Short mmCIF file of C-alpha atoms and ligand atoms in Angstrom, two decimals:
data_model
loop_
_atom_site.label_atom_id
_atom_site.label_comp_id
_atom_site.label_asym_id
_atom_site.label_seq_id
_atom_site.Cartn_x
_atom_site.Cartn_y
_atom_site.Cartn_z
CA MET A 1009 155.07 158.54 33.00
CA ALA A 1010 158.36 160.09 33.93
CA ARG A 1011 158.18 162.93 36.37
CA ARG A 1012 159.28 166.23 34.95
CA LYS A 1013 162.40 167.52 37.13
CA ILE A 1014 161.93 170.87 39.07
CA ILE A 1015 164.89 172.83 40.09
CA ALA A 1016 164.30 175.66 42.43
CA GLY A 1017 166.60 178.24 43.86
CA ASN A 1018 166.00 179.49 47.41
CA TRP A 1019 167.60 182.90 47.65
CA LYS A 1020 166.92 183.15 51.50
CA MET A 1021 167.29 186.68 52.87
CA ASN A 1022 169.52 187.77 50.13
CA MET A 1023 169.31 190.30 47.26
CA THR A 1024 167.85 193.77 47.18
CA PRO A 1025 165.07 194.37 44.56
CA SER A 1026 167.72 196.04 42.33
CA GLN A 1027 170.31 193.25 42.93
CA ALA A 1028 167.58 190.71 42.23
CA VAL A 1029 166.73 192.11 38.80
CA ALA A 1030 170.49 192.09 37.99
CA LEU A 1031 170.77 188.45 39.03
CA VAL A 1032 167.80 187.38 37.08
CA GLU A 1033 169.21 189.15 33.91
CA GLU A 1034 172.50 187.29 34.63
CA LEU A 1035 170.88 183.79 35.12
CA LYS A 1036 168.04 183.88 32.61
CA PRO A 1037 170.20 182.72 29.57
CA LEU A 1038 172.05 180.29 31.87
CA VAL A 1039 168.76 178.51 33.08
CA ALA A 1040 167.07 178.19 29.79
CA THR A 1041 165.93 174.75 29.37
CA GLU A 1042 162.88 172.75 28.12
CA ASP A 1043 163.84 169.72 30.23
CA ALA A 1044 162.91 171.01 33.76
CA ASP A 1045 160.78 173.40 35.54
CA VAL A 1046 162.95 176.22 36.96
CA VAL A 1047 161.79 178.39 39.87
CA PHE A 1048 163.38 181.30 41.63
CA CYS A 1049 162.06 181.38 45.25
CA VAL A 1050 162.76 185.08 46.23
CA PRO A 1051 162.36 187.31 49.31
CA ALA A 1052 158.85 188.87 49.49
CA ILE A 1053 160.11 192.38 48.52
CA ASP A 1054 161.79 190.96 45.32
CA ILE A 1055 158.70 189.28 44.02
CA VAL A 1056 157.33 192.02 42.00
CA PRO A 1057 160.44 193.00 40.13
CA VAL A 1058 161.55 189.57 39.76
CA VAL A 1059 158.17 188.33 38.18
CA GLU A 1060 158.60 191.34 35.77
CA ALA A 1061 162.27 190.55 34.99
CA CYS A 1062 161.35 186.73 34.36
CA LYS A 1063 158.66 187.53 31.77
CA GLY A 1064 159.07 185.86 28.54
CA SER A 1065 161.63 183.32 30.18
CA ASN A 1066 161.15 179.91 31.35
CA ILE A 1067 161.40 180.84 34.99
CA GLU A 1068 158.65 180.66 37.28
CA VAL A 1069 158.61 182.58 40.51
CA GLY A 1070 158.16 181.29 43.98
CA ALA A 1071 157.83 182.75 47.57
CA GLU A 1072 159.92 181.65 50.45
CA ASN A 1073 156.93 181.72 52.83
CA MET A 1074 153.26 182.73 53.42
CA TYR A 1075 150.67 183.09 56.09
CA PHE A 1076 147.79 180.65 56.32
CA GLU A 1077 145.02 183.39 57.06
CA GLU A 1078 143.46 185.26 54.16
CA LYS A 1079 144.08 188.94 55.47
CA GLY A 1080 143.84 190.97 58.61
CA ALA A 1081 145.94 191.99 61.67
CA TYR A 1082 149.01 189.88 61.05
CA THR A 1083 151.64 192.64 60.88
CA GLY A 1084 154.48 191.60 58.66
CA GLU A 1085 152.85 188.48 57.12
CA ILE A 1086 152.18 187.84 53.48
CA ALA A 1087 148.64 186.55 52.17
CA PRO A 1088 148.16 183.84 49.74
CA ASP A 1089 146.18 186.07 47.34
CA MET A 1090 148.84 188.75 47.47
CA LEU A 1091 151.20 186.26 46.10
CA VAL A 1092 148.89 184.90 43.44
CA ASP A 1093 148.12 188.57 42.26
CA ALA A 1094 151.83 189.19 42.04
CA GLY A 1095 152.34 186.35 39.63
CA VAL A 1096 153.70 183.75 42.02
CA LYS A 1097 153.28 180.02 41.24
CA TYR A 1098 155.33 178.27 43.96
CA VAL A 1099 155.62 178.67 47.66
CA ILE A 1100 158.28 177.15 49.97
CA LEU A 1101 156.60 175.92 53.09
CA GLY A 1102 158.28 174.69 56.31
CA HIS A 1103 161.92 175.32 55.59
CA SER A 1104 164.04 174.27 58.25
CA GLU A 1105 165.14 177.83 58.93
CA ARG A 1106 161.56 178.81 59.47
CA ARG A 1107 161.06 175.87 61.75
CA GLU A 1108 164.19 176.46 63.67
CA TYR A 1109 164.28 180.29 64.03
CA PHE A 1110 160.67 181.33 63.63
CA GLY A 1111 158.97 178.45 65.55
CA GLU A 1112 156.91 176.98 62.61
CA THR A 1113 155.26 173.70 63.56
CA ASP A 1114 154.06 170.88 61.47
CA LYS A 1115 150.50 172.04 62.19
CA ASP A 1116 151.26 175.54 60.97
CA ILE A 1117 152.68 174.04 57.80
CA ASN A 1118 149.45 171.95 57.35
CA LYS A 1119 147.52 174.95 57.48
CA LYS A 1120 149.81 176.80 54.94
CA MET A 1121 149.58 173.74 52.62
CA HIS A 1122 145.71 173.93 52.57
CA LYS A 1123 145.81 177.59 51.82
CA ALA A 1124 148.25 177.26 49.08
CA PHE A 1125 146.22 174.58 47.45
CA GLU A 1126 142.95 176.57 47.84
CA HIS A 1127 144.83 179.69 46.03
CA GLY A 1128 146.32 177.48 43.28
CA LEU A 1129 149.87 177.81 44.65
CA THR A 1130 152.20 174.79 44.37
CA PRO A 1131 153.83 174.08 47.74
CA ILE A 1132 157.36 173.02 48.05
CA MET A 1133 157.18 171.44 51.48
CA CYS A 1134 160.37 170.99 53.22
CA CYS A 1135 161.31 168.20 55.64
CA GLY A 1136 164.49 166.72 56.92
CA GLU A 1137 166.22 165.55 59.86
CA SER A 1138 169.04 167.12 62.27
CA LEU A 1139 172.40 165.35 62.61
CA GLU A 1140 171.29 164.15 65.96
CA GLN A 1141 168.38 162.42 64.64
CA ARG A 1142 170.27 160.75 61.85
CA GLU A 1143 172.76 159.48 64.49
CA LEU A 1144 170.06 158.29 66.81
CA GLY A 1145 168.56 156.23 63.91
CA VAL A 1146 165.24 158.15 63.84
CA THR A 1147 165.53 159.90 60.54
CA MET A 1148 162.67 158.40 58.87
CA ASP A 1149 160.26 158.27 62.12
CA PHE A 1150 160.87 162.08 62.21
CA ILE A 1151 160.32 162.80 58.34
CA ARG A 1152 157.24 160.47 58.29
CA GLN A 1153 155.63 162.56 60.99
CA GLN A 1154 156.56 165.94 59.16
CA VAL A 1155 154.98 164.43 55.87
CA LYS A 1156 151.92 162.97 57.54
CA ILE A 1157 151.13 166.18 59.49
CA GLY A 1158 151.97 168.30 56.68
CA PHE A 1159 149.71 166.54 54.17
CA SER A 1160 146.89 165.96 56.77
CA GLY A 1161 143.61 166.67 54.95
CA ILE A 1162 145.14 167.26 51.63
CA THR A 1163 143.37 165.25 48.87
CA ALA A 1164 145.27 162.82 46.46
CA ASP A 1165 144.62 165.10 43.57
CA GLN A 1166 146.23 168.03 45.51
CA ALA A 1167 149.16 165.91 46.56
CA LYS A 1168 149.85 164.69 42.89
CA GLU A 1169 150.85 168.39 42.31
CA ALA A 1170 152.78 169.11 45.38
CA VAL A 1171 156.64 169.07 45.72
CA ILE A 1172 158.42 167.83 48.60
CA ALA A 1173 161.92 169.02 49.28
CA TYR A 1174 163.98 166.53 51.43
CA GLU A 1175 166.55 168.71 53.05
CA PRO A 1176 168.77 167.01 55.82
CA ILE A 1177 169.59 170.05 58.17
CA TRP A 1178 173.01 169.07 58.57
CA ALA A 1179 173.44 169.47 54.79
CA ILE A 1180 171.88 172.96 54.56
CA GLY A 1181 174.55 175.69 53.90
CA THR A 1182 177.31 173.57 55.41
CA GLY A 1183 179.00 172.29 52.23
CA LYS A 1184 177.98 168.76 53.35
CA THR A 1185 176.03 167.17 50.62
CA ALA A 1186 174.22 163.82 51.58
CA THR A 1187 175.68 160.97 49.68
CA THR A 1188 173.51 160.04 46.75
CA GLU A 1189 172.71 156.76 48.25
CA GLN A 1190 171.55 158.63 51.63
CA ALA A 1191 169.51 161.08 49.60
CA GLN A 1192 167.72 158.31 47.45
CA GLU A 1193 167.15 156.19 50.47
CA VAL A 1194 165.22 158.99 52.25
CA CYS A 1195 163.46 160.07 49.06
CA ALA A 1196 162.19 156.75 48.29
CA ASP A 1197 160.98 156.25 51.78
CA ILE A 1198 159.04 159.53 51.51
CA ARG A 1199 157.51 158.30 48.32
CA ALA A 1200 156.59 155.10 50.18
CA CYS A 1201 155.15 157.09 52.96
CA ILE A 1202 152.88 159.08 50.31
CA ALA A 1203 151.87 155.57 48.84
CA GLU A 1204 150.65 154.58 52.46
CA ILE A 1205 148.91 157.78 52.90
CA TYR A 1206 147.28 157.85 49.44
CA ASP A 1207 148.01 155.34 46.79
CA GLU A 1208 150.67 154.19 44.35
CA ALA A 1209 149.51 156.63 41.66
CA THR A 1210 149.93 159.63 44.05
CA ALA A 1211 153.23 158.26 45.10
CA ALA A 1212 154.36 157.98 41.53
CA ALA A 1213 153.21 161.52 40.64
CA ILE A 1214 154.35 163.48 43.49
CA ARG A 1215 157.89 165.16 42.87
CA ILE A 1216 160.67 165.02 45.63
CA GLN A 1217 163.50 167.19 45.50
CA TYR A 1218 166.71 166.90 47.35
CA GLY A 1219 168.21 169.99 49.03
CA GLY A 1220 171.41 170.53 50.95
CA SER A 1221 174.62 171.93 49.65
CA VAL A 1222 173.65 171.03 45.97
CA ASN A 1223 176.41 172.17 43.43
CA PRO A 1224 177.31 171.64 39.91
CA ALA A 1225 179.52 168.71 41.00
CA THR A 1226 177.02 166.74 42.95
CA ALA A 1227 173.88 167.52 40.87
CA PRO A 1228 174.12 165.04 38.26
CA ASP A 1229 174.56 161.88 40.51
CA LEU A 1230 171.72 163.13 42.80
CA PHE A 1231 169.27 163.89 40.00
CA VAL A 1232 169.81 160.59 38.21
CA GLN A 1233 168.55 158.75 41.22
CA ALA A 1234 165.14 157.11 40.79
CA ASP A 1235 163.24 159.04 43.44
CA ILE A 1236 164.92 162.34 43.29
CA ASP A 1237 163.10 164.78 40.94
CA GLY A 1238 165.30 167.70 41.14
CA GLY A 1239 166.75 169.90 43.82
CA LEU A 1240 166.14 172.98 46.10
CA VAL A 1241 169.33 174.97 45.97
CA GLY A 1242 170.44 177.62 48.16
CA GLY A 1243 173.91 179.11 48.08
CA ALA A 1244 174.45 177.94 44.54
CA SER A 1245 171.16 179.48 43.31
CA LEU A 1246 172.75 183.00 43.64
CA LYS A 1247 175.46 182.51 41.10
CA ALA A 1248 176.25 181.26 37.67
CA ASP A 1249 176.46 177.76 39.18
CA PHE A 1250 172.77 177.50 39.16
CA GLY A 1251 172.94 177.42 35.49
CA LYS A 1252 175.19 174.40 35.56
CA ILE A 1253 172.76 172.67 38.04
CA VAL A 1254 169.66 173.34 35.94
CA ASN A 1255 171.52 171.92 32.94
CA TRP A 1256 172.97 169.03 34.94
CA LYS A 1257 172.66 166.50 32.15
C1 PEP B 755 168.12 175.51 51.09
O1 PEP B 755 168.15 176.58 51.68
O2 PEP B 755 167.14 174.94 50.90
C2 PEP B 755 169.39 174.86 50.90
C3 PEP B 755 169.46 173.61 50.36
O3 PEP B 755 170.58 175.59 50.93
P1 PEP B 755 172.05 175.27 50.48
O4 PEP B 755 171.89 174.73 49.08
O5 PEP B 755 172.80 176.42 50.64
O6 PEP B 755 172.54 174.13 51.38
#
């Protein structure tokens, strides 16, 4: 069975609540499609108004991060059931910016993966190599470790529902998109890694996105690749371009 494409925007630390609602209103007609899942991953403070603004549309709302404890003395963190109660369906876990600036480790991300599934949230787990790792020829060694630790203890049935975003760090926010060959090669290797951890059925079901400076010009060639099931889009998700990416066909 063909995998359904999933195209998610990652707003990062952009948009005040009122700006967020205005952006949803602008994008809503542009991202209307029945051909793909469309997700807006937004800053925590924007979640409640964005969920409200997306009602009646095809847009699902995601968070950009989440903590792995249920509740308690974790000042500044957001608990899984807070997201669920607010109407969130997806959560980005382990974005490279969180790994780099906030010291998130593969083990932290694994704990978050477990919590997301416990609460019925779909994780979008990010992985990807630095330029140095690519030049040293260790791209897949590094990504396999991220995937293996990230999915440790996650069942095959859970993994089938998960989304992995392959985002080469050197392509995020730089305007440098990986070539379609580079992106397809790594996404195929990630799928092979999932087949090794689980089985072919799980590998065939899991959705793998490419992320890194996706724009309306690069999206069609990327999304047509056999192992690329859509995109995680940063900069271009904040403008009308996102509509063109969603309707890439
Ligand atoms: C991202 O933030 O996940 C991302 C891919 O950003 P950009 O599209 O701006 O490179």
